[in-house]
């Protein structure tokens, strides 16, 4: 008896459709999902007309958006006289993007690692900063060893966040690291397999900005922004002055609510000195004696960094063990070693996943 | 005629599950499928073509799902290598109360696992041919491949699946790599990429 592929594929698709949390018609999150997608569409549609239009459009869409996880109003008071791009200023006064900004693609680091293409939704963040990559291809008509890109190609960008059309967070341009990756003509008769992110042609150099976007209020740098969605704008300032020469709407990022306390209710026998991050316990398994797999509900982009920092405080830097993938944090006195990774719950929701071993703490 | 916002709302609510299911056939990962659908919706509605009517919008979104996937929707490799350690070995996506009879679930999971072994282009060809019921020429057109390349991918895909599943067949019990389709006489020349 043969397997009917068309029927099997239909079964698989139907099961995935039943399992998705993206659209549950009776669930208010469906409304939220539609609004989020519509806001992204408005931004992209308007970005061609200029940053101001983009933000105005997204702000208009956001007016109807008050739901779980979203801030309900501007957190920084509008200052009608503020210079464009500064704290409290109106984004409606920002100029349109120039050619450099219009061609930028933006993604979080983890998004880029999965798919080297730009994203409109730049992830959810649990800390006080978001690390993003912005890149574009640059014409290269000279040999790679002679390539000197003009300042206009590599000038730092200023990242600001807006809510309801008001600038609520401003990141210093010094947080913007710029890297260039020239294209080398291969030797005759050879081919080169080149890693190319979206929007970069084979014979172009890549200019990459590493942006550290502050998630603190511009009128109170000690205070983190309230949980909610914020629009990211990238500004090109003229020289070191404050005049904004061009601006572009680069997507939306979410400031997450605090993760809360580390999970409780772990089984007896689980090594209590393993410093787990805060978050709801999704699952804990013991596939073999002395081995544990713990998953926490932590969808934020920076959750892994937070978890690694906690482990580093207790166990020092991680090391690589022969025959093992990845790096392990090892605590010799308490006899455990731990690897923490980004994972997924069966529902598809991102998790922090801890692999814990007590049966074999590794080489000493 | 509805506004694009109305069409988007209706499309997500009424066809969102089907779109995620379609994307899942390609990605084999529910979250990636959801992301893929959201990105495809944004791309489609940003362009604005055919987005006032749900039926035409869905066709555009499906095309965007496919091209985005084939153009490089890549999964994180390290996660893939350890994923089996983190999940209880059960049906994924969850079978739940709406699951079918046991043998159907078993077949689904087995096919799902076999499908996951296929390279992206081969997988896309198999889904277009056997799920969308496109002709070889239509598959070639959608993926900007030559007809010969599609035939080769279908043959490779079928062989790979049969190595895990035993004999497989297409619609109406035909051979799964049978390139002959009622409309396959309408072959089109290769489109420049």
Coordinates of N, CA and C in Angstrom, one line a residue, chain B residues 1-191:
Chain B
X1 N -16.4 47.9 -2.8 CA -15.1 47.3 -2.6 C -14.5 47.6 -1.2
X2 N -14.0 46.6 -0.6 CA -13.5 46.8 0.8 C -12.2 47.5 0.8
X3 N -11.8 48.1 1.9 CA -10.5 48.7 2.0 C -9.5 47.6 2.2
X4 N -8.2 47.9 2.0 CA -7.2 46.9 2.2 C -7.2 46.4 3.7
X5 N -7.5 47.4 4.6 CA -7.5 47.0 6.0 C -8.6 45.9 6.3
X6 N -9.8 46.1 5.7 CA -10.9 45.2 5.8 C -10.5 43.8 5.2
X7 N -9.9 43.9 4.1 CA -9.5 42.6 3.4 C -8.5 41.9 4.2
X8 N -7.5 42.6 4.8 CA -6.5 42.0 5.6 C -7.1 41.4 6.9
X9 N -8.0 42.1 7.5 CA -8.7 41.6 8.7 C -9.5 40.3 8.3
X10 N -10.2 40.3 7.3 CA -11.0 39.1 6.9 C -10.1 38.0 6.5
X11 N -9.0 38.3 5.8 CA -8.1 37.3 5.3 C -7.4 36.5 6.5
X12 N -7.0 37.3 7.5 CA -6.3 36.7 8.6 C -7.3 35.9 9.4
X13 N -8.5 36.4 9.6 CA -9.4 35.7 10.4 C -10.0 34.4 9.7
X14 N -10.2 34.5 8.4 CA -10.9 33.4 7.8 C -9.9 32.4 7.1
X15 N -8.7 32.9 6.7 CA -7.8 32.1 6.0 C -6.4 32.0 6.7
X16 N -6.3 32.6 7.8 CA -5.0 32.6 8.5 C -4.5 31.2 8.8
X17 N -5.4 30.4 9.3 CA -5.0 29.0 9.7 C -4.5 28.3 8.4
X18 N -5.3 28.4 7.4 CA -4.9 27.7 6.1 C -3.5 28.2 5.6
X19 N -3.3 29.5 5.8 CA -2.0 30.1 5.3 C -0.9 29.6 6.2
X20 N -1.1 29.5 7.5 CA -0.1 29.0 8.4 C 0.2 27.5 8.1
X21 N -0.9 26.8 7.8 CA -0.7 25.3 7.4 C 0.1 25.2 6.2
X22 N -0.1 26.0 5.2 CA 0.6 26.0 3.9 C 2.1 26.3 4.2
X23 N 2.3 27.4 5.0 CA 3.7 27.7 5.3 C 4.4 26.6 6.1
X24 N 3.7 26.0 6.9 CA 4.2 24.9 7.7 C 4.7 23.7 6.9
X25 N 4.0 23.5 5.8 CA 4.5 22.4 4.9 C 5.9 22.8 4.4
X26 N 6.2 24.0 4.2 CA 7.5 24.4 3.7 C 8.5 24.5 4.8
X27 N 8.2 25.1 6.0 CA 9.2 25.3 7.0 C 9.3 24.1 8.0
X28 N 8.2 23.4 8.2 CA 8.3 22.3 9.2 C 8.4 22.8 10.6
X29 N 8.2 24.1 10.8 CA 8.3 24.7 12.1 C 7.2 25.7 12.3
X30 N 6.4 25.5 13.3 CA 5.2 26.3 13.5 C 5.5 27.8 13.6
X31 N 6.5 28.2 14.4 CA 6.8 29.6 14.6 C 7.3 30.2 13.4
X32 N 8.2 29.5 12.7 CA 8.7 30.0 11.5 C 7.6 30.2 10.4
X33 N 6.6 29.3 10.5 CA 5.5 29.4 9.5 C 4.7 30.6 9.9
X34 N 4.5 30.9 11.1 CA 3.7 32.0 11.5 C 4.4 33.3 11.1
X35 N 5.7 33.3 11.3 CA 6.5 34.5 10.9 C 6.5 34.7 9.4
X36 N 6.6 33.6 8.7 CA 6.6 33.6 7.3 C 5.3 34.2 6.8
X37 N 4.2 33.8 7.4 CA 2.9 34.3 6.9 C 2.7 35.8 7.2
X38 N 3.2 36.2 8.4 CA 3.1 37.6 8.7 C 3.9 38.4 7.8
X39 N 5.1 38.0 7.5 CA 6.0 38.7 6.6 C 5.4 38.8 5.2
X40 N 4.8 37.6 4.8 CA 4.2 37.6 3.4 C 2.9 38.5 3.4
X41 N 2.2 38.6 4.5 CA 1.0 39.5 4.5 C 1.5 40.9 4.4
X42 N 2.6 41.3 5.1 CA 3.1 42.6 5.0 C 3.6 42.9 3.6
X43 N 4.3 42.0 3.0 CA 4.8 42.3 1.7 C 3.7 42.5 0.7
X44 N 2.7 41.6 0.8 CA 1.6 41.6 -0.2 C 0.8 42.9 -0.1
X45 N 0.4 43.2 1.2 CA -0.5 44.4 1.4 C 0.3 45.7 1.2
X46 N 1.6 45.6 1.3 CA 2.4 46.8 1.1 C 2.4 47.1 -0.4
X47 N 2.5 46.1 -1.2 CA 2.5 46.3 -2.7 C 1.1 46.7 -3.1
X48 N 0.1 46.2 -2.5 CA -1.3 46.7 -2.7 C -1.9 46.1 -3.9
X49 N -1.3 45.1 -4.6 CA -1.9 44.5 -5.8 C -2.9 43.4 -5.3
X50 N -4.1 43.5 -5.8 CA -5.1 42.5 -5.5 C -5.4 42.3 -4.1
X51 N -5.3 43.4 -3.3 CA -5.5 43.2 -1.9 C -6.8 43.8 -1.4
X52 N -7.8 44.0 -2.3 CA -9.1 44.5 -1.9 C -10.0 43.3 -1.7
X53 N -9.7 42.2 -2.4 CA -10.6 41.0 -2.3 C -9.8 39.9 -1.6
X54 N -10.5 39.2 -0.7 CA -9.8 38.2 0.0 C -9.2 37.1 -0.8
X55 N -10.0 36.6 -1.8 CA -9.6 35.5 -2.6 C -8.3 35.9 -3.4
X56 N -8.2 37.0 -4.0 CA -7.0 37.4 -4.8 C -5.9 37.7 -3.8
X57 N -6.2 38.3 -2.7 CA -5.1 38.6 -1.7 C -4.5 37.3 -1.2
X58 N -5.3 36.2 -1.0 CA -4.8 35.0 -0.5 C -3.8 34.4 -1.5
X59 N -4.2 34.5 -2.8 CA -3.3 33.9 -3.8 C -1.9 34.7 -3.8
X60 N -2.0 36.0 -3.6 CA -0.7 36.7 -3.6 C 0.1 36.4 -2.3
X61 N -0.6 36.2 -1.2 CA 0.1 35.9 0.0 C 0.8 34.5 -0.1
X62 N 0.0 33.6 -0.7 CA 0.6 32.2 -0.8 C 1.9 32.3 -1.7
X63 N 1.8 33.1 -2.7 CA 3.0 33.3 -3.6 C 4.1 33.9 -2.8
X64 N 3.8 34.9 -2.0 CA 4.8 35.6 -1.2 C 5.4 34.6 -0.2
X65 N 4.6 33.7 0.4 CA 5.1 32.7 1.4 C 6.1 31.8 0.7
X66 N 5.8 31.4 -0.5 CA 6.6 30.5 -1.2 C 8.0 31.1 -1.6
X67 N 7.9 32.3 -2.2 CA 9.1 33.0 -2.7 C 10.0 33.4 -1.5
X68 N 9.4 33.8 -0.4 CA 10.2 34.2 0.8 C 10.9 32.9 1.3
X69 N 10.2 31.8 1.3 CA 10.8 30.6 1.8 C 12.0 30.1 0.9
X70 N 11.7 30.1 -0.4 CA 12.7 29.6 -1.3 C 13.9 30.6 -1.4
X71 N 13.6 31.8 -1.2 CA 14.7 32.8 -1.3 C 15.6 32.8 0.0
X72 N 15.3 32.0 0.9 CA 16.3 31.9 2.0 C 15.7 31.9 3.4
X73 N 14.5 31.4 3.6 CA 14.0 31.3 5.0 C 14.7 30.2 5.6
X74 N 15.7 30.5 6.5 CA 16.6 29.5 7.0 C 16.4 29.3 8.5
X75 N 16.5 28.1 8.9 CA 16.3 27.8 10.3 C 17.6 27.8 11.0
X76 N 17.5 28.0 12.3 CA 18.7 28.1 13.0 C 19.2 26.7 13.2
X77 N 20.4 26.4 12.7 CA 20.9 25.0 12.6 C 21.2 24.4 14.0
X78 N 21.8 25.2 14.8 CA 22.2 24.6 16.1 C 20.9 24.2 16.9
X79 N 19.9 25.0 16.8 CA 18.7 24.7 17.5 C 18.1 23.4 16.9
X80 N 18.2 23.2 15.6 CA 17.7 22.0 15.0 C 18.4 20.8 15.5
X81 N 19.7 20.9 15.8 CA 20.4 19.7 16.2 C 20.1 19.3 17.6
X82 N 19.6 20.2 18.4 CA 19.3 19.7 19.8 C 17.8 19.7 20.1
X83 N 17.0 20.1 19.1 CA 15.6 20.3 19.3 C 15.0 19.0 19.9
X84 N 15.4 17.9 19.4 CA 14.8 16.6 19.9 C 15.0 16.4 21.4
X85 N 15.9 17.1 22.0 CA 16.1 16.9 23.4 C 15.1 17.7 24.2
X86 N 14.4 18.6 23.6 CA 13.6 19.5 24.4 C 12.1 19.2 24.3
X87 N 11.7 18.4 23.4 CA 10.2 18.2 23.3 C 9.9 16.7 23.6
X88 N 8.8 16.6 24.3 CA 8.3 15.3 24.5 C 7.9 14.7 23.2
X89 N 8.4 13.5 22.9 CA 8.1 12.9 21.5 C 6.6 12.7 21.3
X90 N 6.0 13.7 20.8 CA 4.6 13.6 20.5 C 4.4 14.4 19.2
X91 N 3.1 14.3 18.7 CA 2.8 15.0 17.4 C 3.1 16.4 17.6
X92 N 3.7 17.0 16.6 CA 3.9 18.5 16.6 C 3.7 18.9 15.1
X93 N 2.7 19.7 14.9 CA 1.8 20.4 15.8 C 0.9 19.4 16.6
X94 N 0.5 19.9 17.8 CA -0.3 19.1 18.7 C -1.5 18.5 18.0
X95 N -1.7 17.3 18.3 CA -2.9 16.6 17.7 C -4.2 17.1 18.3
X96 N -4.2 17.2 19.6 CA -5.4 17.7 20.3 C -6.6 16.9 20.1
X97 N -7.7 17.5 20.5 CA -9.0 16.7 20.4 C -9.5 16.6 19.0
X98 N -9.0 17.5 18.1 CA -9.5 17.4 16.8 C -8.7 16.5 15.9
X99 N -7.7 15.8 16.5 CA -6.9 14.9 15.7 C -7.7 13.8 15.1
X100 N -7.2 13.3 14.0 CA -7.9 12.2 13.3 C -7.6 10.9 13.9
X101 N -8.0 9.8 13.2 CA -7.7 8.5 13.7 C -6.2 8.2 13.8
X102 N -5.9 7.3 14.6 CA -4.5 7.0 15.0 C -3.6 6.8 13.7
X103 N -4.1 6.0 12.8 CA -3.3 5.8 11.6 C -3.1 7.0 10.8
X104 N -4.0 7.9 10.8 CA -3.8 9.2 10.0 C -2.8 10.0 10.7
X105 N -2.8 10.1 12.0 CA -1.8 10.8 12.8 C -0.4 10.2 12.5
X106 N -0.3 8.9 12.6 CA 1.0 8.2 12.3 C 1.5 8.6 11.0
X107 N 0.6 8.5 10.0 CA 1.1 8.8 8.6 C 1.5 10.2 8.5
X108 N 0.8 11.1 9.1 CA 1.1 12.5 9.0 C 2.5 12.8 9.6
X109 N 2.7 12.2 10.8 CA 4.0 12.4 11.4 C 5.1 11.8 10.6
X110 N 4.9 10.7 10.1 CA 6.0 10.0 9.3 C 6.3 10.8 8.0
X111 N 5.2 11.3 7.4 CA 5.5 12.1 6.2 C 6.1 13.4 6.6
X112 N 5.7 14.0 7.7 CA 6.3 15.2 8.2 C 7.8 15.1 8.4
X113 N 8.1 14.0 9.0 CA 9.6 13.8 9.3 C 10.3 13.6 8.0
X114 N 9.7 12.9 7.1 CA 10.4 12.6 5.8 C 10.5 13.9 5.0
X115 N 9.5 14.7 5.1 CA 9.5 16.0 4.4 C 10.6 16.9 4.9
X116 N 10.9 16.8 6.2 CA 11.9 17.7 6.8 C 13.3 17.4 6.3
X117 N 13.5 16.2 5.7 CA 14.8 15.9 5.2 C 15.1 16.5 3.8
X118 N 14.1 17.0 3.1 CA 14.2 17.5 1.8 C 14.8 18.9 1.7
X119 N 15.7 19.2 0.8 CA 16.3 20.5 0.6 C 15.1 21.5 0.2
X120 N 15.3 22.8 0.5 CA 14.2 23.7 0.3 C 13.5 23.7 -1.1
X121 N 14.3 23.7 -2.1 CA 13.7 23.7 -3.5 C 13.0 22.4 -3.8
X122 N 13.5 21.3 -3.4 CA 12.9 20.0 -3.6 C 11.5 20.0 -2.8
X123 N 11.6 20.5 -1.6 CA 10.4 20.5 -0.8 C 9.4 21.4 -1.4
X124 N 9.8 22.6 -1.9 CA 8.8 23.5 -2.5 C 8.2 22.9 -3.7
X125 N 9.0 22.2 -4.5 CA 8.4 21.5 -5.7 C 7.4 20.4 -5.3
X126 N 7.7 19.7 -4.3 CA 6.8 18.6 -3.8 C 5.5 19.2 -3.3
X127 N 5.6 20.3 -2.6 CA 4.4 20.9 -2.0 C 3.5 21.5 -3.1
X128 N 4.2 22.2 -4.1 CA 3.4 22.8 -5.2 C 2.7 21.7 -6.0
X129 N 3.5 20.6 -6.2 CA 2.9 19.6 -7.1 C 1.8 18.8 -6.4
X130 N 2.0 18.4 -5.2 CA 1.1 17.5 -4.5 C 0.1 18.1 -3.6
X131 N 0.4 19.3 -3.1 CA -0.6 20.0 -2.3 C -1.4 21.0 -3.1
X132 N -0.7 21.8 -3.9 CA -1.4 22.8 -4.7 C -1.9 22.2 -6.0
X133 N -1.4 21.0 -6.3 CA -1.9 20.3 -7.6 C -1.5 21.1 -8.8
X134 N -0.3 21.7 -8.8 CA 0.1 22.5 -10.0 C 0.8 21.5 -11.0
X135 N 0.7 21.9 -12.2 CA 1.4 21.1 -13.2 C 2.9 21.3 -13.1
X136 N 3.7 20.5 -13.7 CA 5.2 20.7 -13.7 C 5.5 22.1 -14.3
X137 N 4.9 22.4 -15.4 CA 5.1 23.7 -16.0 C 4.8 24.9 -15.1
X138 N 3.7 24.7 -14.4 CA 3.3 25.8 -13.4 C 4.3 25.9 -12.3
X139 N 4.7 24.7 -11.8 CA 5.7 24.8 -10.7 C 7.0 25.5 -11.2
X140 N 7.4 25.2 -12.4 CA 8.6 25.8 -13.0 C 8.4 27.3 -13.1
X141 N 7.2 27.7 -13.4 CA 6.9 29.1 -13.6 C 7.0 29.8 -12.2
X142 N 6.3 29.2 -11.3 CA 6.2 29.8 -9.9 C 7.6 30.0 -9.3
X143 N 8.5 29.0 -9.5 CA 9.8 29.0 -8.9 C 10.9 29.5 -9.8
X144 N 10.5 29.9 -11.0 CA 11.5 30.4 -11.9 C 12.6 29.4 -12.2
X145 N 12.1 28.2 -12.4 CA 13.1 27.1 -12.7 C 12.7 26.6 -14.1
X146 N 13.6 25.8 -14.7 CA 13.3 25.1 -15.9 C 12.4 23.9 -15.6
X147 N 11.7 23.5 -16.6 CA 10.8 22.3 -16.5 C 11.7 21.1 -16.1
X148 N 12.8 21.0 -16.8 CA 13.7 19.9 -16.5 C 14.2 19.9 -15.1
X149 N 14.5 21.0 -14.5 CA 14.9 21.1 -13.1 C 13.8 20.7 -12.2
X150 N 12.6 21.1 -12.5 CA 11.5 20.7 -11.6 C 11.3 19.2 -11.7
X151 N 11.4 18.6 -12.9 CA 11.2 17.2 -13.0 C 12.3 16.5 -12.1
X152 N 13.5 17.0 -12.2 CA 14.6 16.4 -11.5 C 14.3 16.5 -10.0
X153 N 13.9 17.7 -9.5 CA 13.6 17.9 -8.1 C 12.5 17.0 -7.6
X154 N 11.4 16.8 -8.5 CA 10.3 16.0 -8.1 C 10.8 14.5 -8.0
X155 N 11.6 14.1 -8.9 CA 12.1 12.8 -8.9 C 13.0 12.5 -7.6
X156 N 13.9 13.5 -7.4 CA 14.7 13.4 -6.2 C 13.9 13.3 -4.9
X157 N 12.9 14.2 -4.9 CA 12.0 14.3 -3.7 C 11.3 13.0 -3.5
X158 N 10.7 12.5 -4.5 CA 10.0 11.2 -4.4 C 10.9 10.1 -4.0
X159 N 12.1 10.0 -4.5 CA 13.0 9.0 -4.1 C 13.4 9.1 -2.6
X160 N 13.6 10.3 -2.2 CA 13.9 10.5 -0.8 C 12.8 10.1 0.1
X161 N 11.6 10.5 -0.3 CA 10.4 10.1 0.6 C 10.2 8.6 0.6
X162 N 10.4 8.0 -0.6 CA 10.1 6.6 -0.7 C 11.2 5.8 0.2
X163 N 12.3 6.4 0.3 CA 13.4 5.7 1.1 C 12.9 5.6 2.6
X164 N 12.1 6.5 3.0 CA 11.6 6.5 4.4 C 10.2 6.0 4.5
X165 N 9.4 6.2 3.5 CA 8.0 5.8 3.6 C 7.5 4.6 2.9
X166 N 8.4 4.1 2.0 CA 7.9 3.1 1.1 C 7.3 3.8 -0.1
X167 N 6.5 3.0 -0.9 CA 5.9 3.6 -2.1 C 5.0 4.8 -1.8
X168 N 5.1 5.9 -2.5 CA 4.2 7.0 -2.4 C 3.5 7.3 -3.7
X169 N 2.3 7.8 -3.6 CA 1.6 8.1 -4.8 C 1.0 9.5 -4.8
X170 N 0.7 10.0 -5.9 CA 0.1 11.3 -6.0 C -1.5 11.3 -6.1
X171 N -2.1 12.4 -6.5 CA -3.5 12.4 -6.6 C -4.0 11.3 -7.5
X172 N -5.1 10.7 -7.1 CA -5.7 9.6 -7.9 C -4.8 8.4 -8.0
X173 N -3.9 8.3 -7.1 CA -3.0 7.1 -7.1 C -1.9 7.0 -8.1
X174 N -1.7 8.2 -8.8 CA -0.6 8.2 -9.8 C 0.7 8.2 -9.1
X175 N 1.8 7.8 -9.9 CA 3.1 7.9 -9.3 C 3.4 9.3 -8.9
X176 N 4.1 9.4 -7.7 CA 4.4 10.7 -7.2 C 5.3 11.6 -8.0
X177 N 6.2 10.9 -8.8 CA 7.1 11.7 -9.6 C 6.7 11.7 -11.0
X178 N 5.4 11.3 -11.3 CA 4.9 11.3 -12.6 C 4.7 12.8 -13.1
X179 N 5.5 13.2 -14.0 CA 5.4 14.5 -14.5 C 4.3 14.8 -15.4
X180 N 3.6 13.7 -15.8 CA 2.6 13.9 -16.8 C 1.3 14.4 -16.0
X181 N 0.8 15.4 -16.5 CA -0.4 16.1 -15.9 C -1.3 16.5 -17.1
X182 N -2.6 16.5 -16.9 CA -3.4 16.8 -18.1 C -3.0 18.1 -18.8
X183 N -2.4 19.1 -18.0 CA -2.1 20.3 -18.6 C -0.6 20.5 -18.9
X184 N 0.1 19.4 -18.8 CA 1.6 19.5 -19.0 C 2.0 19.6 -20.4
X185 N 1.0 19.5 -21.3 CA 1.4 19.7 -22.7 C 1.6 21.2 -22.9
X186 N 1.1 22.0 -22.0 CA 1.2 23.5 -22.1 C 2.5 23.9 -21.5
X187 N 3.6 23.3 -21.9 CA 4.9 23.7 -21.3 C 5.3 25.0 -21.8
X188 N 5.9 25.8 -20.8 CA 6.4 27.1 -21.2 C 7.9 27.1 -21.1
X189 N 8.5 28.0 -22.0 CA 10.0 28.1 -22.0 C 10.4 28.6 -20.6
X190 N 11.7 28.4 -20.3 CA 12.2 28.8 -19.1 C 12.2 30.4 -19.0
X191 N 11.8 30.9 -17.9 CA 11.7 32.3 -17.7 C 13.1 32.8 -17.2

